[in-house]
XYZ file of C-alpha atoms in Angstrom:
707
model
C -27.617 32.415 -43.847
C -25.588 34.753 -42.400
C -26.851 32.756 -38.933
C -27.670 29.540 -40.566
C -23.285 29.654 -41.232
C -22.768 30.529 -37.477
C -24.298 28.197 -36.178
C -22.746 24.989 -38.396
C -19.374 27.488 -37.700
C -19.916 26.779 -33.969
C -21.245 23.175 -34.138
C -18.186 22.249 -36.202
C -15.988 23.756 -33.623
C -17.614 22.789 -30.752
C -17.155 18.683 -32.447
C -14.421 19.125 -32.502
C -13.724 20.194 -29.006
C -14.990 17.477 -27.592
C -13.348 14.975 -30.005
C -10.353 16.176 -28.580
C -11.183 15.356 -24.731
C -10.359 11.911 -23.467
C -13.151 10.047 -23.490
C -13.299 5.820 -22.647
C -14.011 5.235 -25.851
C -10.281 6.381 -26.401
C -9.365 4.671 -23.156
C -9.997 1.828 -24.319
C -8.821 2.014 -28.447
C -5.298 4.561 -27.990
C -2.985 1.399 -29.429
C -0.939 0.187 -26.212
C 2.893 -0.643 -26.776
C 4.910 -3.343 -24.515
C 7.784 -2.771 -23.339
C 10.467 -3.254 -26.166
C 13.330 -5.898 -26.066
C 16.839 -5.443 -27.637
C 18.985 -7.237 -29.329
C 22.820 -8.567 -28.175
C 24.221 -5.847 -30.072
C 21.732 -3.367 -28.529
C 21.210 -1.544 -32.174
C 17.281 -3.299 -31.815
C 14.322 -3.479 -30.229
C 10.995 -4.914 -30.846
C 7.450 -4.275 -29.189
C 4.235 -5.761 -29.492
C 1.700 -3.313 -29.797
C -1.851 -3.643 -29.841
C -5.395 -1.736 -30.656
C -8.953 -2.716 -29.864
C -11.640 -2.047 -32.377
C -14.452 -0.951 -30.880
C -16.923 -2.377 -33.276
C -15.205 -6.204 -34.552
C -15.167 -6.057 -30.643
C -11.836 -7.491 -31.362
C -7.946 -6.660 -30.590
C -5.191 -6.643 -32.959
C -1.746 -7.821 -31.237
C 1.692 -7.441 -33.522
C 4.688 -6.278 -33.600
C 7.396 -3.949 -34.534
C 10.644 -2.796 -35.041
C 12.627 0.124 -33.396
C 15.858 0.356 -34.999
C 17.514 2.827 -31.958
C 20.620 4.299 -33.849
C 18.575 5.949 -36.129
C 15.533 6.117 -34.546
C 12.588 4.783 -36.713
C 10.166 2.311 -36.226
C 8.867 0.015 -38.770
C 5.688 -2.721 -38.448
C 7.227 -6.302 -38.650
C 4.604 -8.486 -38.314
C 0.749 -7.673 -39.646
C -2.162 -7.062 -37.923
C -4.744 -9.091 -38.434
C -8.656 -9.771 -36.808
C -7.766 -13.365 -36.563
C -4.222 -14.093 -35.525
C -1.589 -11.964 -32.633
C 1.721 -12.300 -32.132
C 3.302 -11.385 -28.277
C 6.660 -11.938 -26.259
C 9.216 -11.765 -28.896
C 12.593 -11.845 -27.562
C 15.750 -11.340 -29.832
C 17.783 -15.182 -30.741
C 20.514 -13.331 -31.976
C 21.342 -9.980 -33.797
C 18.940 -11.149 -36.679
C 16.330 -13.479 -35.748
C 13.802 -12.653 -33.026
C 11.083 -15.449 -32.251
C 7.985 -14.861 -30.334
C 4.598 -16.497 -30.119
C 1.659 -17.039 -32.605
C -1.725 -17.094 -32.188
C -3.922 -18.024 -34.475
C -8.060 -17.270 -33.984
C -9.158 -20.371 -36.585
C -7.009 -22.891 -35.094
C -6.935 -25.639 -31.503
C -3.825 -25.462 -30.950
C -0.824 -24.371 -28.520
C 0.575 -21.410 -29.338
C 3.919 -21.322 -30.429
C 7.316 -19.910 -30.896
C 7.743 -18.637 -34.349
C 11.097 -17.289 -35.731
C 11.329 -14.516 -37.868
C 14.979 -13.248 -39.720
C 15.539 -9.872 -39.961
C 17.897 -10.308 -43.044
C 15.396 -12.421 -45.465
C 12.183 -10.955 -44.244
C 10.721 -11.752 -47.694
C 10.501 -15.225 -46.237
C 8.034 -16.430 -44.412
C 8.734 -16.319 -40.529
C 8.804 -20.424 -39.013
C 7.897 -22.186 -35.666
C 9.848 -23.147 -33.857
C 8.424 -25.475 -30.703
C 5.607 -28.171 -31.774
C 4.812 -27.759 -27.184
C 1.629 -30.440 -26.425
C 0.867 -27.786 -23.722
C 0.867 -24.013 -22.965
C 3.793 -23.291 -22.554
C 4.892 -18.832 -21.365
C 7.188 -16.896 -19.532
C 10.572 -17.548 -21.550
C 13.587 -16.190 -21.489
C 17.212 -16.748 -24.018
C 20.946 -17.263 -22.686
C 21.526 -16.014 -26.275
C 25.256 -17.250 -25.907
C 24.531 -20.763 -24.801
C 21.534 -20.884 -27.136
C 19.409 -22.419 -23.861
C 15.275 -21.508 -23.728
C 13.844 -20.665 -20.486
C 10.166 -21.800 -20.167
C 6.938 -22.364 -17.954
C 4.282 -24.491 -17.977
C 1.806 -26.005 -15.842
C 2.644 -29.567 -14.920
C 1.718 -32.733 -12.295
C 4.282 -33.340 -9.892
C 4.308 -36.679 -10.776
C 3.612 -36.129 -14.248
C 5.970 -33.536 -14.912
C 7.220 -33.465 -18.709
C 4.691 -31.490 -20.839
C 4.001 -34.831 -23.176
C 3.014 -36.784 -18.883
C 1.074 -34.040 -18.924
C -0.887 -34.177 -21.971
C -1.549 -37.528 -21.637
C -2.823 -37.589 -18.014
C -5.155 -33.743 -19.449
C -6.350 -36.277 -21.813
C -7.120 -39.405 -19.784
C -8.871 -37.036 -17.342
C -10.432 -35.690 -20.053
C -11.901 -38.868 -21.325
C -12.548 -40.112 -17.467
C -13.533 -37.711 -14.539
C -17.421 -37.689 -14.916
C -18.163 -35.215 -11.905
C -16.344 -31.685 -11.532
C -15.440 -31.460 -7.951
C -12.250 -29.910 -6.728
C -11.132 -30.805 -3.513
C -9.628 -29.286 -1.365
C -7.977 -30.275 2.064
C -5.410 -27.013 2.916
C -5.374 -22.913 1.585
C -5.443 -21.786 -0.475
C -8.218 -22.745 -2.521
C -8.453 -19.890 -4.495
C -6.318 -17.221 -5.688
C -6.314 -13.971 -6.966
C -8.940 -15.106 -9.832
C -9.173 -18.384 -10.141
C -8.724 -21.684 -8.056
C -5.635 -23.338 -6.946
C -4.849 -26.454 -9.622
C -3.710 -29.476 -9.220
C -1.308 -28.745 -11.616
C 1.518 -26.206 -10.708
C 4.044 -24.222 -13.205
C 7.693 -25.287 -13.252
C 10.860 -24.119 -15.150
C 11.738 -26.655 -18.037
C 15.017 -25.744 -20.252
C 15.623 -26.780 -23.694
C 19.018 -26.132 -26.352
C 18.745 -24.933 -29.583
C 20.524 -25.564 -32.806
C 21.329 -22.960 -35.945
C 21.470 -24.952 -39.030
C 21.049 -24.084 -42.380
C 20.011 -20.874 -41.178
C 17.007 -21.771 -39.103
C 16.427 -22.383 -35.330
C 15.410 -25.649 -33.943
C 15.389 -28.255 -31.000
C 16.452 -31.559 -31.051
C 16.249 -32.772 -27.291
C 13.205 -32.271 -24.629
C 12.625 -30.319 -22.209
C 14.250 -30.725 -18.985
C 11.510 -29.815 -16.539
C 13.922 -28.631 -13.700
C 11.681 -28.318 -10.317
C 10.031 -32.483 -11.152
C 9.013 -34.055 -8.531
C 9.962 -31.044 -5.502
C 6.163 -30.040 -5.134
C 7.318 -26.020 -6.000
C 6.100 -23.818 -8.288
C 7.895 -20.718 -10.337
C 6.473 -19.100 -11.854
C 3.653 -17.775 -8.969
C 0.302 -19.060 -9.517
C -2.009 -16.654 -10.460
C -0.082 -13.084 -11.369
C 3.711 -14.673 -11.783
C 6.058 -13.699 -14.680
C 9.138 -14.557 -16.046
C 11.531 -11.528 -13.903
C 10.190 -14.914 -10.631
C 13.143 -16.845 -12.242
C 16.411 -15.667 -14.359
C 19.210 -17.489 -15.683
C 23.706 -17.982 -15.094
C 25.605 -16.168 -18.495
C 26.875 -19.378 -18.396
C 24.228 -20.796 -18.252
C 24.877 -23.650 -16.252
C 22.578 -22.643 -13.656
C 19.213 -20.431 -13.184
C 18.013 -19.039 -10.074
C 14.222 -18.666 -9.468
C 11.471 -18.015 -6.181
C 9.178 -20.040 -5.312
C 6.525 -19.218 -2.513
C 6.379 -21.686 0.372
C 4.498 -25.152 -0.093
C 3.944 -25.956 3.443
C 0.309 -26.073 5.222
C 0.693 -21.396 6.584
C 0.907 -20.851 2.745
C -2.339 -19.019 2.827
C -1.140 -16.818 5.630
C 2.188 -16.442 5.489
C 4.360 -14.970 2.551
C 7.781 -16.903 3.043
C 8.743 -16.633 -0.332
C 12.327 -17.844 -1.127
C 14.566 -17.646 -4.526
C 16.371 -20.869 -5.217
C 19.130 -21.831 -7.988
C 19.497 -25.047 -9.537
C 21.901 -26.772 -11.924
C 20.618 -26.160 -16.251
C 21.447 -30.461 -16.100
C 18.024 -31.483 -14.513
C 20.492 -33.420 -12.459
C 20.252 -31.891 -9.780
C 16.948 -30.745 -6.382
C 17.232 -26.870 -6.216
C 18.381 -24.752 -3.278
C 17.254 -22.094 -1.145
C 19.471 -19.476 -0.440
C 17.746 -17.600 1.799
C 14.872 -20.144 3.278
C 16.111 -18.889 6.974
C 14.750 -15.326 6.642
C 10.970 -16.139 7.208
C 9.512 -13.466 5.101
C 8.914 -12.402 0.930
C 12.169 -12.172 -1.266
C 12.227 -11.256 -5.510
C 13.268 -10.448 -8.717
C 16.150 -12.904 -8.685
C 18.948 -11.046 -11.189
C 22.508 -12.778 -12.374
C 25.365 -10.031 -12.928
C 27.914 -10.607 -16.219
C 30.347 -11.709 -12.825
C 27.903 -14.473 -12.423
C 26.916 -12.981 -8.473
C 23.078 -13.859 -7.927
C 21.401 -10.117 -6.652
C 17.981 -10.412 -5.166
C 15.136 -8.393 -3.184
C 14.541 -10.043 -0.065
C 11.938 -8.259 2.711
C 12.428 -9.267 6.341
C 8.493 -8.190 7.782
C 6.596 -11.399 8.353
C 2.617 -12.023 6.840
C 4.217 -8.154 5.496
C 4.007 -8.373 1.847
C 4.394 -4.159 1.772
C 7.653 -4.331 3.678
C 10.768 -2.168 2.324
C 12.926 -4.233 0.212
C 16.196 -4.363 0.735
C 18.625 -5.425 -2.568
C 20.717 -8.670 -1.890
C 24.372 -9.682 -3.413
C 25.255 -13.555 -3.566
C 27.607 -14.653 -3.937
C 27.541 -18.399 -5.434
C 31.014 -19.908 -4.802
C 31.450 -17.930 -1.056
C 27.033 -19.209 -0.757
C 27.964 -15.375 1.099
C 24.930 -12.927 0.824
C 25.777 -9.261 1.572
C 22.937 -5.925 2.148
C 23.553 -3.466 -0.522
C 22.835 -0.273 0.471
C 19.890 -1.009 3.568
C 19.752 2.257 4.728
C 18.834 3.986 2.335
C 14.655 4.424 2.370
C 12.975 3.291 -0.219
C 11.411 0.360 -1.711
C 13.053 -1.157 -5.304
C 11.395 -3.460 -7.191
C 13.496 -3.799 -10.333
C 16.957 -4.544 -10.831
C 19.364 -5.056 -13.792
C 23.554 -4.276 -14.067
C 26.219 -3.345 -15.862
C 27.560 -4.880 -18.358
C 31.070 -4.687 -15.852
C 29.092 -6.026 -13.515
C 29.886 -3.557 -11.449
C 27.151 -1.046 -10.947
C 23.210 -1.689 -10.008
C 20.279 0.064 -11.918
C 16.537 -0.390 -9.887
C 13.505 1.870 -10.116
C 12.083 3.084 -7.480
C 8.599 4.656 -5.992
C 9.599 8.424 -4.953
C 6.651 10.996 -5.025
C 4.589 9.669 -7.405
C 7.534 8.971 -9.940
C 9.028 5.450 -10.188
C 12.997 6.454 -10.994
C 16.003 5.082 -12.202
C 18.576 4.649 -9.388
C 22.668 3.541 -9.308
C 24.031 2.385 -6.533
C 27.500 1.674 -6.904
C 27.787 -2.264 -5.348
C 31.150 -1.750 -3.018
C 30.983 1.881 -2.095
C 27.014 1.233 -2.200
C 26.550 5.233 -3.801
C 23.040 5.118 -4.749
C 23.085 7.715 -7.949
C 19.447 9.142 -8.818
C 19.448 8.826 -12.908
C 15.971 9.991 -13.990
C 13.735 12.673 -11.678
C 10.113 12.035 -14.002
C 7.384 9.947 -15.352
C 7.369 6.612 -14.396
C 10.923 3.981 -15.161
C 10.023 1.080 -16.563
C 11.804 -2.440 -18.358
C 15.292 -1.000 -18.048
C 17.445 -2.524 -21.103
C 21.650 -1.797 -20.157
C 23.041 -2.157 -23.638
C 27.324 -3.316 -24.734
C 27.643 0.648 -24.985
C 26.280 1.206 -20.741
C 23.334 3.482 -21.828
C 20.201 2.131 -20.448
C 17.354 1.894 -23.169
C 14.511 1.951 -21.055
C 9.369 2.191 -20.763
C 7.991 6.112 -19.475
C 4.813 5.891 -19.117
C 2.189 9.530 -17.437
C -0.085 10.515 -17.126
C -0.244 11.796 -20.061
C 0.670 8.959 -22.359
C 1.483 4.758 -22.817
C 4.792 3.274 -22.184
C 7.235 5.381 -24.998
C 10.568 4.279 -25.106
C 13.436 6.534 -24.064
C 17.154 6.052 -23.889
C 19.393 7.182 -20.878
C 23.295 7.589 -21.396
C 24.361 6.737 -18.196
C 27.341 8.843 -18.368
C 25.400 12.800 -19.375
C 22.287 11.628 -17.124
C 21.055 12.771 -20.562
C 17.599 11.488 -22.172
C 16.869 10.634 -24.982
C 12.522 10.007 -26.380
C 12.906 7.749 -29.412
C 9.784 7.334 -32.537
C 6.772 6.318 -31.150
C 4.541 4.443 -33.644
C 2.823 7.153 -36.055
C -0.419 5.949 -35.415
C -0.592 5.800 -31.441
C 1.756 9.235 -32.248
C -1.169 10.747 -34.385
C -3.619 10.030 -31.784
C -2.015 11.530 -28.413
C -1.372 14.585 -30.492
C -4.804 14.772 -30.510
C -5.871 14.603 -26.837
C -6.181 17.193 -25.316
C -4.962 16.310 -21.767
C -4.733 17.496 -18.925
C -1.412 18.373 -16.928
C -1.286 16.704 -13.913
C 0.135 19.554 -10.317
C 1.495 18.648 -7.731
C 0.332 19.246 -4.551
C 1.418 19.021 -0.536
C -0.337 19.755 2.368
C -0.420 18.876 6.196
C -2.464 15.271 6.658
C -2.284 13.214 9.667
C 0.590 13.061 12.485
C 1.139 16.503 10.951
C 3.034 15.205 8.670
C 2.663 16.090 4.400
C 1.156 13.991 1.810
C 1.806 14.453 -1.108
C -1.306 13.998 -4.559
C -1.449 15.373 -8.236
C -4.827 17.941 -8.904
C -5.808 18.566 -13.208
C -7.952 21.258 -14.032
C -10.515 20.219 -16.373
C -9.916 20.039 -19.764
C -10.181 22.260 -21.967
C -10.962 24.103 -18.659
C -12.963 28.378 -18.456
C -11.786 30.833 -16.363
C -15.574 32.303 -14.480
C -16.270 28.648 -15.614
C -17.327 26.065 -11.783
C -16.132 22.896 -12.361
C -17.574 19.652 -10.046
C -14.559 17.338 -8.740
C -13.945 13.435 -9.111
C -12.109 12.491 -6.204
C -10.244 9.534 -6.657
C -9.323 6.857 -3.791
C -6.522 4.310 -4.819
C -5.898 0.945 -3.391
C -3.855 -1.553 -1.795
C -3.581 0.301 0.499
C -0.220 0.216 -0.693
C -0.375 1.645 -3.851
C -0.367 5.157 -5.025
C -0.737 7.020 -7.517
C 2.365 7.871 -9.657
C 2.773 10.019 -12.784
C 1.989 6.691 -14.313
C -0.183 5.562 -17.658
C -3.408 3.406 -16.641
C -5.971 1.360 -19.077
C -8.903 0.898 -15.606
C -8.639 4.145 -13.356
C -7.562 6.799 -15.615
C -7.298 10.654 -14.555
C -8.013 12.037 -17.734
C -10.979 10.515 -18.095
C -12.056 12.581 -15.798
C -10.377 15.869 -17.160
C -11.443 14.905 -20.468
C -15.398 15.196 -18.614
C -15.744 18.598 -17.516
C -14.096 17.168 -13.853
C -10.925 18.853 -11.636
C -9.610 15.409 -10.407
C -7.932 15.117 -6.845
C -5.534 12.128 -6.620
C -4.440 11.312 -2.633
C -1.437 9.181 -2.021
C -2.600 9.092 1.884
C -0.928 7.472 4.816
C -0.491 3.587 3.900
C 0.286 4.631 -0.063
C 4.342 3.865 -0.415
C 7.113 5.535 -2.207
C 7.214 8.160 1.224
C 9.400 6.082 3.629
C 8.809 2.742 5.189
C 7.513 4.370 8.105
C 4.655 5.959 6.101
C 4.069 4.124 4.371
C 3.340 1.703 7.351
C 1.330 4.060 9.828
C -1.806 2.370 8.003
C -1.461 -0.884 9.613
C -4.804 -1.227 11.674
C -5.476 2.576 10.756
C -7.305 1.813 8.931
C -10.315 4.657 9.721
C -8.709 6.519 10.918
C -4.659 8.147 9.073
C -6.453 7.497 5.290
C -9.984 9.220 6.705
C -7.872 12.261 7.985
C -5.870 12.965 5.298
C -8.599 12.893 2.992
C -11.439 14.441 3.969
C -8.513 17.660 4.770
C -7.098 17.153 0.936
C -10.700 17.981 -0.072
C -11.043 21.239 1.926
C -7.720 21.917 0.777
C -8.391 21.640 -2.138
C -12.156 23.377 -2.141
C -10.652 26.586 -0.408
C -6.838 25.742 -2.689
C -8.944 27.356 -6.999
C -12.079 28.144 -5.953
C -13.701 27.557 -9.496
C -14.607 23.986 -7.910
C -17.821 23.536 -6.791
C -18.083 22.191 -2.966
C -22.012 20.364 -3.358
C -20.227 19.099 -7.104
C -18.218 15.851 -5.265
C -17.614 12.772 -6.418
C -15.898 10.296 -4.507
C -14.293 7.401 -6.278
C -12.724 4.467 -5.139
C -11.480 0.891 -6.279
C -10.956 -2.496 -3.701
C -8.860 -0.436 -0.812
C -10.153 2.661 -2.114
C -13.754 0.713 -2.376
C -13.038 -0.115 1.205
C -12.947 4.155 1.355
C -15.974 5.024 -0.313
C -18.117 2.711 2.191
C -16.531 4.391 5.011
C -17.394 8.103 4.305
C -20.556 6.823 3.124
C -20.796 6.082 6.865
C -19.375 9.485 8.054
C -18.895 11.748 5.641
C -21.123 14.761 3.739
C -18.944 16.336 1.426
C -19.904 14.267 -1.047
C -23.093 13.629 -3.910
C -21.646 10.374 -4.993
C -20.189 7.821 -4.323
C -19.035 4.906 -6.940
C -17.776 1.800 -5.184
C -15.619 -0.926 -6.757
C -14.453 -3.959 -5.425
C -15.077 -2.834 -1.775
C -14.363 -4.345 1.751
C -18.645 -3.966 3.185
C -17.235 -6.058 6.519
C -13.939 -6.578 7.432
C -14.028 -9.940 9.495
C -17.263 -10.961 6.600
C -13.688 -10.567 3.752
C -11.233 -11.743 6.643
C -13.344 -15.980 6.208
C -13.188 -15.166 2.340
C -10.535 -13.914 1.007
C -7.443 -16.128 0.006
C -4.022 -14.125 0.831
C -4.738 -14.233 4.756
C -0.929 -12.966 5.419
C -2.138 -9.826 4.515
C -6.137 -8.583 6.717
C -4.095 -10.615 9.534
C -1.294 -7.554 9.434
C -2.593 -5.303 8.606
C -5.335 -5.617 11.783
C -2.496 -7.446 13.733
C -3.303 -10.598 13.960
C -6.703 -12.669 13.447
C -10.641 -12.332 14.004
C -11.167 -15.570 15.375
C -10.418 -14.588 18.980
C -12.393 -11.761 20.380
C -9.416 -9.960 21.490
C -8.717 -10.155 17.492
C -11.917 -9.377 16.394
C -12.637 -5.807 17.819
C -9.305 -4.273 15.673
C -11.186 -5.522 12.367
C -14.835 -4.362 13.696
C -12.903 -0.651 14.758
C -12.916 0.363 11.304
C -14.986 -1.575 9.506
C -17.978 -0.313 7.657
C -20.797 -1.785 8.159
C -20.701 -0.721 11.480
C -21.706 1.968 9.873
C -23.959 1.643 7.619
C -26.896 2.722 9.798
C -25.554 6.734 8.496
C -25.631 5.862 4.642
C -27.380 8.306 2.610
C -25.332 8.892 -0.883
C -26.411 7.601 -3.562
C -23.607 4.824 -4.499
C -23.278 2.595 -8.330
C -21.931 -0.871 -6.723
C -19.525 -2.552 -9.013
C -18.112 -5.733 -9.018
C -16.109 -8.313 -10.980
C -17.135 -12.215 -10.087
C -13.404 -14.008 -10.492
C -12.743 -11.978 -8.199
C -11.224 -13.992 -4.678
C -9.053 -11.441 -2.960
C -13.191 -9.328 -2.330
C -15.644 -11.458 -2.900
C -18.980 -10.225 -4.141
C -20.334 -10.679 -1.176
C -19.152 -7.501 -0.401
C -20.091 -6.078 -2.729
C -23.872 -7.581 -2.656
C -23.584 -6.858 1.643
C -23.026 -3.505 -0.061
C -26.295 -2.870 -2.530
C -28.198 -4.907 0.303
C -27.434 -1.612 2.778
C -28.315 0.563 0.281
C -31.692 -0.854 -0.931
C -32.690 -1.914 2.533
C -32.546 1.999 4.076
C -33.815 3.780 0.650
C -30.736 4.989 -0.645
C -30.376 5.806 -4.531
C -27.897 2.961 -5.549
C -26.955 0.655 -8.269
C -25.567 -3.141 -8.910
C -23.172 -3.213 -12.118
C -21.811 -7.030 -12.398
C -19.319 -8.410 -14.212
C -19.541 -12.004 -14.047
C -15.958 -12.647 -15.984
C -13.670 -10.289 -14.456
C -11.995 -10.367 -11.805
C -10.596 -7.496 -9.417
C -10.039 -5.544 -12.327
C -11.706 -5.038 -15.103
C -9.394 -5.234 -17.863
C -11.590 -6.006 -20.794
C -12.341 -3.430 -23.444
C -15.954 -3.908 -24.064
C -17.181 -4.076 -19.641
C -14.897 -1.412 -19.738
C -17.195 0.821 -22.086
C -20.174 -0.320 -19.855
C -18.721 0.233 -16.980
C -18.082 4.473 -18.298
C -21.630 3.857 -19.201
C -23.278 2.351 -16.121
C -22.622 5.975 -15.016
C -24.651 8.008 -17.188
C -26.912 5.546 -16.665
C -27.556 6.203 -12.547
C -26.517 10.128 -14.428
C -30.979 9.240 -15.419
C -32.193 7.903 -12.856
C -31.169 9.965 -10.236
C -31.092 13.630 -12.450
C -34.011 15.437 -10.701
C -32.749 14.674 -7.215
C -29.209 15.256 -7.901
C -29.491 17.396 -11.540
C -27.028 20.215 -10.785
C -24.601 17.289 -10.128
C -24.894 15.007 -12.869
C -25.688 17.735 -15.792
C -22.598 17.939 -15.867
C -20.892 14.952 -15.276
C -22.516 13.484 -17.499
C -19.653 13.180 -19.743
C -17.392 10.868 -17.878
C -19.840 7.698 -19.046
C -20.510 8.102 -22.745
C -17.699 7.075 -25.626
């Protein structure tokens, strides 16, 4: 009996330990808060939190209200599997508008309003638009509501578009899509005749209710311009001036070369709808982004200068709408900001930028151009400047998703704010691994930085396998950030030591470091990864060099194929949506400017083709021998299915153990929770198939793919 009791106690203890390790089921079910938006007086913030229910295969999505001053959070709308609330914003200090979705209704999702001073009353409907809309912004002082909707150039009202859609549905019998120029597809969808246009409409407040009494005005009517950009643009693509008389927006060029040029310009337009938009930087053939009006009426935006290059350094431009003058701010700063806001007195800009695996907040004095670092750690985003001058923002890390924080700008004191209880409880129960910085000398005799995570539940004296993660981009980085896709903690929770290296070409280490991957896809990064692995195996002697798994997506998938032809350090590989043939990709991808910049031209002519073929994995398939799991999404139009089919064919034809997993309803990323779970489970199946050959490796890796 004593022995039996001890066994029961031991089993219970093991269950507790396993439960505390982060699993794929935890990842998809962990509540996901969005970045909050603040009230005009800075006292409150509202946000959405969603949570996936595995048994129901559905998500709940509802609103939460955070009292910043009292530091408490409360449920604002009820969670339900049949309804969903999203994209909330304040109409004033006591009224919140949000989108409400009813799964039982076939109608368009509309805006509803909650009165915080009278919550006993049900929320009421604000809009009754006939077609889908979104990307909302609101000028509180002048009650101007802006939003985007996809409309026809010649039938550019909401009603006209609704009628034309109805007519086409009734009359068009075929399904043909016809194109006379590129792009044909972009990211995960085919380019449509309808374009995103920005509309504005003024609200009124009568009898304690907001309402719309007029027709929305299309500010891009008959211009053939599109904003927000299709398909990944959002509300950051435009801004409303403080006096609500002007709107600034971003729009990519519409000429025939749009597929091989990155040129995107900032336009200004009157909110009256009486004038055509005017571009303020069309003399620069490169990308721009993030228009933002300061309280003084100046327009600030980000500008790149290198044509065809979407990873050029963002420069900060201040534009005077009165004089039409443009001024570069902090021009020599070797960081690339990607978010802008400003102080209440319009004297200071607040930006975020990557540095050494973190996303930091910086203050930039517009007059002196002095730069001050306000935060040092983790990943800061979604800045809201309060009337007090303090910054309310969100922080994520490798140990938690977005959580609200308050930054006192004068003292740099950071105050973490209250988290919704179910999320806080779950985060407290998980044994997350602590990310460690690693640095070593890589290609070009330059320092390379990355991250290392010990296996969860680490025990001295044990040998551990390695999960070697390779990021995409390639101009991207492993940051101290949360991910619902490739999350290092999943691998650590499965018993892996995790290595994530920011090789040459990564962002956050100066522009020269980012640029160095150009025409060097298989050289500098490969050297960094191989050298980094050797460094890690030598530094941490408890790691087993015979049990190293390499995993990567997009460019990381390209590198997995390159590794298979050039390295024997890895015993199993996972390639998600990766490149097989660099030349083939050129003719099937959506954005031609990307390969033309990366490989210094087009492969159409022989002299240009050599650059593509030099680092093409397809030219080294005869060397492939490592078992590989190949994964692809059917809606990935960046790297099409042919890349993974080619990879799988090359593996199968040579007898290399391999499996292809195809998600017909996913794009470049696997986003749907059930598919995410299947993604991880497929690894377990790979284990079962090849365990006799690679049992030592796989036995220790099996838990990574179990739910």
